[in-house]
Coordinates of C-alpha atoms in Angstrom, one line a residue:
M1 CA 13.3 -24.2 -1.8
K2 CA 13.6 -20.6 -2.2
Y3 CA 10.7 -18.0 -0.1
A4 CA 9.4 -14.8 0.1
E5 CA 7.6 -13.4 3.0
V6 CA 5.2 -10.5 4.1
I7 CA 6.3 -8.5 7.1
G8 CA 4.7 -6.4 9.4
D9 CA 3.1 -6.0 13.4
P10 CA 0.6 -6.7 12.8
I11 CA 0.8 -9.5 9.9
S12 CA -2.6 -12.7 10.5
H13 CA -4.3 -10.2 8.4
S14 CA -2.1 -10.4 5.4
K15 CA -3.6 -11.3 2.0
S16 CA 0.0 -11.6 0.8
P17 CA 0.7 -14.8 0.6
L18 CA -2.7 -15.7 -0.9
I19 CA -1.9 -14.0 -3.7
H20 CA 1.4 -15.1 -4.2
G21 CA 1.0 -18.5 -3.8
F22 CA -2.2 -18.5 -5.8
W23 CA 0.6 -16.8 -8.7
L24 CA 3.6 -19.4 -7.8
K25 CA 0.5 -22.4 -8.3
A26 CA -0.6 -21.3 -11.7
L27 CA 2.5 -20.3 -13.1
G28 CA 4.0 -24.1 -11.9
L29 CA 7.1 -22.4 -10.0
D30 CA 9.0 -23.9 -7.1
G31 CA 8.7 -21.5 -4.3
E32 CA 6.7 -20.4 -1.3
Y33 CA 5.4 -17.1 0.1
C34 CA 4.3 -16.6 3.4
A35 CA 3.9 -14.0 6.8
T36 CA 6.3 -13.4 9.1
H37 CA 5.0 -11.6 12.5
V38 CA 8.5 -9.1 12.8
T39 CA 8.0 -6.4 15.9
P40 CA 10.2 -2.7 15.3
E41 CA 12.5 -4.5 18.0
G42 CA 13.4 -7.6 15.8
L43 CA 13.5 -5.9 12.4
A44 CA 17.4 -5.7 12.6
D45 CA 17.9 -9.4 13.8
Y46 CA 15.2 -10.2 10.9
F47 CA 17.1 -9.1 8.7
A48 CA 20.9 -9.5 9.4
T49 CA 19.0 -13.7 10.0
R50 CA 17.3 -14.0 6.1
A51 CA 20.1 -11.9 4.5
A52 CA 22.1 -14.9 5.2
D53 CA 20.0 -17.0 4.2
P54 CA 20.4 -18.1 0.4
D55 CA 17.1 -20.1 0.0
W56 CA 15.5 -16.4 0.5
L57 CA 14.6 -13.6 -1.9
G58 CA 13.7 -10.8 -0.2
C59 CA 10.2 -9.5 1.7
N60 CA 7.4 -7.1 0.8
I61 CA 7.1 -4.6 3.8
T62 CA 3.9 -3.6 5.4
I63 CA 2.4 -1.0 8.4
P64 CA 5.1 -0.1 10.8
H65 CA 8.0 -1.2 9.2
K66 CA 8.0 0.9 5.6
E67 CA 10.4 3.8 7.0
T68 CA 12.4 2.1 9.7
A69 CA 13.6 -0.6 6.9
L70 CA 14.9 2.0 4.2
A71 CA 18.3 1.2 7.2
F72 CA 18.8 -2.2 6.3
V73 CA 18.7 -2.5 1.9
E74 CA 20.8 -0.3 -0.9
D75 CA 18.6 2.6 -1.9
R76 CA 19.1 2.5 -5.6
G77 CA 17.1 4.5 -7.1
G78 CA 16.8 7.2 -5.0
V79 CA 13.4 6.4 -2.9
K80 CA 14.8 7.6 0.6
Q81 CA 14.4 10.9 -1.4
S82 CA 11.4 10.5 -3.7
I83 CA 9.0 8.9 -1.7
G84 CA 10.8 8.1 2.0
A85 CA 9.4 4.7 2.5
I86 CA 9.4 1.0 0.6
N87 CA 7.5 -2.1 1.3
L88 CA 9.6 -4.4 -0.9
A89 CA 13.4 -5.5 0.0
F90 CA 14.4 -8.1 -2.6
R91 CA 17.7 -9.5 -3.6
S92 CA 19.6 -8.0 -6.8
E93 CA 23.4 -8.8 -7.8
G94 CA 24.6 -10.0 -4.2
A95 CA 22.7 -7.0 -2.9
L96 CA 19.2 -6.2 -1.0
V97 CA 17.5 -3.7 -3.1
G98 CA 14.6 -1.4 -1.3
T99 CA 11.6 -0.4 -3.4
N100 CA 8.9 0.3 -3.1
T101 CA 5.6 -0.9 -5.6
D102 CA 2.3 1.0 -3.4
A103 CA 3.0 4.8 -5.6
A104 CA 2.3 2.3 -8.6
G105 CA -0.1 -0.2 -7.9
F106 CA -2.2 2.9 -5.8
Y107 CA -2.6 5.1 -9.0
A108 CA -3.3 2.5 -11.8
P109 CA -7.2 1.5 -10.5
I110 CA -7.2 5.8 -11.2
S111 CA -5.2 5.7 -14.4
G112 CA -8.1 6.6 -16.5
L113 CA -9.3 9.4 -13.9
D114 CA -8.7 13.2 -15.2
L115 CA -6.9 14.7 -11.5
A116 CA -5.2 17.4 -13.1
G117 CA -5.6 20.6 -10.8
Q118 CA -8.3 18.5 -9.2
P119 CA -8.9 19.0 -4.6
V120 CA -7.9 16.3 -3.4
V121 CA -8.5 14.3 0.5
V122 CA -5.8 12.2 2.0
I123 CA -6.1 10.6 5.4
G124 CA -2.9 9.5 6.9
A125 CA 1.0 10.2 6.8
G126 CA 2.3 7.2 7.3
G127 CA 4.6 4.9 4.9
A128 CA 1.4 4.2 2.8
A129 CA 0.7 7.8 2.1
R130 CA 3.5 8.8 1.6
A131 CA 3.4 6.6 -2.0
I132 CA 0.2 8.0 -2.6
L133 CA 1.1 11.2 -2.4
F134 CA 4.2 10.6 -4.9
A135 CA 1.9 8.9 -7.1
L136 CA -0.7 12.3 -6.5
S137 CA 2.0 14.6 -6.8
R138 CA 3.5 12.9 -10.5
V139 CA -0.6 13.8 -12.2
G140 CA -0.7 17.5 -11.2
V141 CA -3.7 17.4 -8.2
G142 CA -4.7 20.8 -7.0
R143 CA -4.7 21.5 -4.0
V144 CA -4.0 18.3 -1.0
T145 CA -5.7 18.4 2.1
L146 CA -3.9 15.8 4.4
L147 CA -6.2 14.9 7.4
N148 CA -3.3 12.9 10.5
R149 CA -3.4 13.0 14.0
N150 CA -0.2 15.6 13.1
P151 CA -1.1 18.3 11.4
L152 CA 2.5 19.4 11.6
K153 CA 3.5 16.2 10.2
G154 CA 1.3 16.3 8.0
A155 CA 2.2 19.6 6.3
A156 CA 5.5 18.6 6.8
L157 CA 5.1 16.1 4.0
L158 CA 3.3 18.4 1.9
A159 CA 6.0 20.3 1.3
S160 CA 8.4 17.2 1.1
F161 CA 6.7 16.5 -2.0
G162 CA 6.1 20.3 -3.5
L163 CA 2.0 20.1 -3.2
K164 CA -0.3 22.8 -2.6
G165 CA -2.6 22.8 0.6
D166 CA -3.6 22.2 4.0
A167 CA -2.8 19.7 7.2
L168 CA -5.4 19.6 9.0
K169 CA -6.4 17.1 11.9
L170 CA -8.5 13.7 11.5
D171 CA -11.8 15.4 12.7
A172 CA -11.8 17.8 10.5
P173 CA -14.7 18.8 8.1
L174 CA -13.8 17.2 4.8
P175 CA -13.6 20.0 2.0
P176 CA -15.3 19.2 -1.4
A177 CA -12.4 16.7 -3.3
A178 CA -12.5 14.8 -6.6
L179 CA -10.6 12.1 -4.3
L180 CA -10.6 10.6 -1.5
V181 CA -7.9 8.2 -0.2
N182 CA -7.8 6.3 3.3
A183 CA -4.0 6.0 3.6
T184 CA -4.5 4.6 7.2
S185 CA -5.2 1.6 9.2
L186 CA -8.2 3.0 10.7
G187 CA -11.6 1.0 9.8
M188 CA -9.0 -2.6 9.5
A189 CA -10.8 -5.8 11.8
G190 CA -9.4 -4.6 15.2
Q191 CA -8.6 -0.5 14.4
P192 CA -11.0 2.0 15.1
P193 CA -13.6 3.1 12.7
L194 CA -13.3 5.7 9.9
D195 CA -16.1 7.8 10.5
L196 CA -16.0 10.7 8.5
D197 CA -18.5 12.7 7.3
L198 CA -19.2 12.8 3.0
S199 CA -22.0 14.9 2.6
P200 CA -18.8 17.7 1.3
L201 CA -17.8 15.3 -1.4
P202 CA -19.7 16.2 -4.7
D203 CA -21.6 13.7 -6.7
D204 CA -19.0 12.4 -9.4
A205 CA -16.3 12.2 -6.7
V206 CA -14.2 9.0 -5.9
V207 CA -13.5 7.8 -2.8
Y208 CA -10.8 5.1 -2.4
D209 CA -9.7 3.2 0.7
I210 CA -6.8 0.9 0.6
V211 CA -7.5 -1.3 4.1
Y212 CA -8.3 -4.5 2.8
A213 CA -9.2 -6.5 5.7
P214 CA -12.7 -6.3 5.7
L215 CA -13.3 -5.3 1.9
E216 CA -16.4 -3.7 3.0
T217 CA -15.0 -0.8 4.9
G218 CA -17.6 1.6 6.9
L219 CA -15.8 4.0 4.7
L220 CA -16.6 2.4 0.9
K221 CA -20.3 1.6 2.9
A222 CA -21.1 5.1 3.5
A223 CA -19.7 6.0 -0.2
R224 CA -21.7 3.7 -1.7
A225 CA -24.8 4.8 0.5
R226 CA -24.1 8.2 -1.5
D227 CA -23.6 6.2 -5.0
L228 CA -20.0 7.5 -5.3
D229 CA -18.1 5.6 -7.3
T230 CA -15.3 3.5 -4.8
V231 CA -12.4 1.6 -4.9
D232 CA -11.6 -1.4 -2.7
G233 CA -8.2 -2.0 -0.8
L234 CA -7.1 -5.2 -3.3
E235 CA -7.2 -2.8 -6.0
M236 CA -3.9 -1.7 -4.4
L237 CA -3.2 -5.0 -3.3
I238 CA -2.7 -6.7 -6.0
G239 CA -1.3 -3.8 -7.8
Q240 CA 1.6 -3.4 -6.0
A241 CA 2.0 -7.2 -5.2
A242 CA 2.3 -7.8 -9.0
L243 CA 5.0 -5.9 -9.6
A244 CA 6.6 -7.6 -6.4
F245 CA 6.4 -11.0 -7.1
E246 CA 8.0 -10.1 -10.8
L247 CA 10.9 -8.7 -8.9
L248 CA 11.4 -11.7 -6.3
F249 CA 10.4 -14.6 -8.6
G250 CA 11.5 -13.2 -12.2
A251 CA 8.5 -14.2 -13.1
E252 CA 5.5 -11.8 -14.7
P253 CA 1.8 -13.2 -12.5
P254 CA -1.0 -14.1 -14.6
R255 CA -3.3 -11.1 -14.1
E256 CA -5.7 -12.1 -17.0
R257 CA -6.7 -14.4 -13.7
D258 CA -7.1 -11.2 -11.9
D259 CA -10.9 -12.3 -11.3
E260 CA -10.3 -15.7 -9.9
L261 CA -7.8 -14.0 -7.7
R262 CA -10.6 -11.7 -6.6
A263 CA -12.6 -14.7 -6.0
L264 CA -10.0 -16.3 -4.0
L265 CA -9.6 -13.2 -1.8
T266 CA -13.1 -12.9 -0.4
S267 CA -14.6 -16.3 -0.6

């Protein structure tokens, strides 16, 4: 049977098998999707083994492999130069191709916002942050404040996307911003919390947390306590998964059943 999977370290928290399994069943497709634990040390062996398996369709890629996985795929879309990280490897015309569906998945829930020239805060400088900054650069946001453990890495990242702003340490006070995005694993089950003072944000700010386990993170709780608009991690997860599903299984997922899918994922 043809199959695809999601790889990462850790991976037990992943909801991707539920999402893709739901779509496969809904469409009556013959296929499987599972989660596979792959350590950084085992990444090369993983790709070598899977590439030799004719039933393997490809994999979604999550923390911490989004940047290093570029070494094992063809980069036909210039993802290395544009985003610098991939979240999907799929078979195409006899080759294993890498791409990134995170940017489109991230932007879809906020596509109705007018962010042109608006100040934004992004927390993190990993693979997910790269996709998010890429998306934000395309809509012409204003100054970006990037909070990260290593401000030098953050500054280099802003420069690589042509974004003006400041790279500061994680504990730096927030500036006023129209959008705040957590692009780290902070706040995820088993990870340290993300404690931020949201008082500098204006009343019409949007707080977006890509963490989805738990779905109600401490950051989102704090934002809702201030009656700020929020976007949870399932929005980006389902959005990027839909694009990946079509590339892996060759069929468009039934997005009209998103409410049913969200109920499954939160039950």
